[in-house]
Amino acid sequence: MRDPLANPQPLIRQLYAYVAYVLGDGPDAEDVTSEAFERALRYRSSYDPGKGAPIAWLIGIARRCIAPHLAARRELSTPAAIDEAAAPGAEFADRTVTEVAVRQAVQALGERDQELVALRFGSDLTCRQIGELLGLRTNAVEVALHRALARLERILADDENAVRDRAQGRYSRLTTDSD
């Protein structure tokens, strides 16, 4: 049997990208990636190449390692965390606010949609590979991903409209107060 971890460097990068997409870049993503690789090393004899590529096997392991870390990460999506992240320079603040808004929008999606987005954009898997991993047909993954992205787009548009409405309300109060 071929060793699924024979060429670990690209697998580590791809797995870390997936985990970082789900948890955010940093120590938690590093810990989960390490934990998944430790389990993979321990259970490498259970790898079945007929069920998919090594990265799909590793992502399956990582998915089981992620759950305990998600609860701690949910606190980062509070309005106070957004204001704190936006404090430094304007360009950095704009980019940070955008990243936080997208992360919050992804978290507002259902669990299945979050997983599809993370697998596609975090781990850069193809729809075919995602289908193999989740036991779905490729066209089902494509449709589900298209719908998830449409929902994500609506969430971001709603958030943008809410921010604009709040800002407009503040501006109108300022102009009426000064009259």
Coordinates of C-alpha atoms in Angstrom, one line a residue:
M1 CA 0.0 0.0 0.0
R2 CA 1.2 3.5 -0.9
D3 CA 2.0 5.8 2.1
P4 CA -0.6 8.6 2.1
L5 CA 1.9 10.8 4.0
A6 CA 4.9 10.2 1.7
N7 CA 4.9 13.8 0.6
P8 CA 3.7 15.7 3.6
Q9 CA 4.7 19.3 2.8
P10 CA 1.9 20.1 0.3
L11 CA -0.6 18.2 2.5
I12 CA 0.4 20.3 5.5
R13 CA -0.1 23.5 3.6
Q14 CA -3.4 22.5 2.2
L15 CA -4.7 21.1 5.5
Y16 CA -3.6 24.2 7.4
A17 CA -5.3 26.4 4.8
Y18 CA -8.6 24.5 5.3
V19 CA -8.3 24.7 9.1
A20 CA -7.3 28.3 9.1
Y21 CA -10.3 29.1 6.9
V22 CA -12.6 27.5 9.5
L23 CA -10.9 28.7 12.7
G24 CA -8.9 31.7 11.6
D25 CA -5.2 31.9 11.2
G26 CA -3.1 31.3 14.3
P27 CA -2.4 29.0 17.1
D28 CA -5.7 27.1 17.1
A29 CA -5.3 26.3 13.4
E30 CA -1.7 25.2 14.0
D31 CA -2.8 23.0 16.9
V32 CA -5.6 21.4 14.9
T33 CA -3.4 20.8 11.9
S34 CA -0.8 19.2 14.2
E35 CA -3.4 17.1 15.9
A36 CA -4.8 15.9 12.6
F37 CA -1.3 14.9 11.4
E38 CA -0.6 13.1 14.6
R39 CA -3.8 11.1 14.2
A40 CA -3.0 10.4 10.6
L41 CA 0.4 9.1 11.5
R42 CA -1.1 6.9 14.2
Y43 CA -3.8 5.5 11.9
R44 CA -2.1 5.7 8.5
S45 CA -2.7 2.0 8.0
S46 CA -6.5 2.7 7.9
Y47 CA -6.1 5.0 4.8
D48 CA -8.0 3.5 1.8
P49 CA -6.9 5.1 -1.5
G50 CA -10.1 3.8 -3.1
K51 CA -12.1 6.3 -0.9
G52 CA -10.3 9.4 -2.1
A53 CA -7.0 11.4 -2.1
P54 CA -4.9 11.7 1.0
I55 CA -6.0 15.3 1.5
A56 CA -9.6 14.3 1.7
W57 CA -8.7 11.7 4.4
L58 CA -6.7 14.3 6.3
I59 CA -9.6 16.8 6.1
G60 CA -11.9 14.1 7.5
I61 CA -9.6 13.7 10.5
A62 CA -9.3 17.5 10.9
R63 CA -13.0 18.0 10.9
R64 CA -13.2 15.9 14.0
C65 CA -10.5 17.9 15.7
I66 CA -12.0 21.3 14.9
A67 CA -15.3 21.1 16.9
P68 CA -13.7 21.9 20.4
H69 CA -12.0 24.9 19.0
L70 CA -15.0 26.5 17.3
A71 CA -16.7 27.5 20.6
A72 CA -13.7 29.6 21.7
R73 CA -13.5 31.3 18.3
R74 CA -17.1 32.4 18.2
E75 CA -16.2 35.2 20.7
L76 CA -14.1 36.9 18.0
S77 CA -17.2 37.9 16.1
T78 CA -18.6 40.3 18.6
P79 CA -19.0 44.0 17.7
A80 CA -16.3 44.9 20.3
A81 CA -13.8 42.7 18.5
I82 CA -14.6 44.4 15.2
D83 CA -14.1 47.9 16.7
E84 CA -10.9 46.8 18.4
A85 CA -9.5 45.3 15.1
A86 CA -10.3 48.4 13.2
A87 CA -8.4 50.7 15.5
P88 CA -5.0 50.9 13.7
G89 CA -4.3 52.7 10.3
A90 CA -7.1 53.3 7.8
E91 CA -6.0 50.9 5.1
F92 CA -5.3 48.1 7.6
A93 CA -8.6 48.9 9.4
D94 CA -10.6 48.7 6.1
R95 CA -9.1 45.4 5.2
T96 CA -9.5 44.1 8.7
V97 CA -13.2 45.2 8.9
T98 CA -13.8 43.5 5.5
E99 CA -12.1 40.3 6.6
V100 CA -14.1 40.3 9.9
A101 CA -17.4 41.0 8.0
V102 CA -16.7 38.1 5.6
R103 CA -15.8 35.8 8.5
Q104 CA -19.0 36.8 10.3
A105 CA -21.1 36.3 7.2
V106 CA -19.6 32.8 6.7
Q107 CA -20.4 32.0 10.4
A108 CA -24.0 33.2 9.8
L109 CA -24.4 30.5 7.1
G110 CA -25.7 27.1 8.1
E111 CA -23.2 24.4 9.1
R112 CA -23.3 22.6 5.8
D113 CA -22.7 25.9 3.8
Q114 CA -19.8 26.8 6.1
E115 CA -18.2 23.4 5.5
L116 CA -18.6 23.7 1.7
V117 CA -17.1 27.2 1.6
A118 CA -14.2 26.1 3.8
L119 CA -13.5 23.0 1.8
R120 CA -13.7 24.9 -1.5
F121 CA -11.9 28.2 -0.6
G122 CA -10.0 27.3 2.5
S123 CA -8.6 24.0 1.3
D124 CA -8.9 24.7 -2.4
L125 CA -10.5 21.4 -3.1
T126 CA -12.4 20.9 -6.4
C127 CA -16.1 20.1 -6.3
R128 CA -15.3 16.5 -7.3
Q129 CA -12.9 16.2 -4.3
I130 CA -15.5 17.7 -2.0
G131 CA -18.1 15.2 -3.3
E132 CA -15.8 12.3 -2.7
L133 CA -15.1 13.6 0.9
L134 CA -18.8 14.2 1.7
G135 CA -20.2 11.3 -0.3
L136 CA -22.1 13.5 -2.7
R137 CA -22.2 13.8 -6.5
T138 CA -20.1 16.5 -8.1
N139 CA -23.1 18.4 -9.5
A140 CA -24.8 18.3 -6.1
V141 CA -21.7 19.9 -4.6
E142 CA -21.7 22.5 -7.4
V143 CA -25.3 23.4 -6.8
A144 CA -25.0 23.5 -3.0
L145 CA -21.9 25.6 -3.2
H146 CA -23.6 28.0 -5.7
R147 CA -26.5 28.4 -3.3
A148 CA -24.2 28.8 -0.3
L149 CA -22.3 31.6 -2.1
A150 CA -25.6 33.3 -3.0
R151 CA -26.7 33.2 0.6
L152 CA -23.3 34.6 1.6
E153 CA -23.7 37.4 -0.9
R154 CA -27.1 38.2 0.6
I155 CA -25.8 38.3 4.1
L156 CA -23.0 40.6 3.1
A157 CA -25.4 42.9 1.2
D158 CA -27.8 43.0 4.2
D159 CA -24.9 43.8 6.6
E160 CA -23.7 46.6 4.2
N161 CA -27.2 48.0 4.0
A162 CA -27.5 47.9 7.8
V163 CA -24.2 49.7 8.3
R164 CA -25.3 52.4 5.7
D165 CA -28.6 52.8 7.4
R166 CA -27.0 53.2 10.8
A167 CA -24.5 55.7 9.4
Q168 CA -27.3 57.7 7.7
G169 CA -29.2 57.8 11.0
R170 CA -26.2 59.2 12.8
Y171 CA -25.6 61.8 10.0
S172 CA -29.2 62.9 10.0
R173 CA -29.1 63.3 13.8
L174 CA -25.9 65.4 13.6
T175 CA -27.4 67.7 11.0
T176 CA -30.7 68.1 12.8
D177 CA -29.0 68.7 16.1
S178 CA -26.8 71.4 14.7
D179 CA -29.7 73.3 13.0

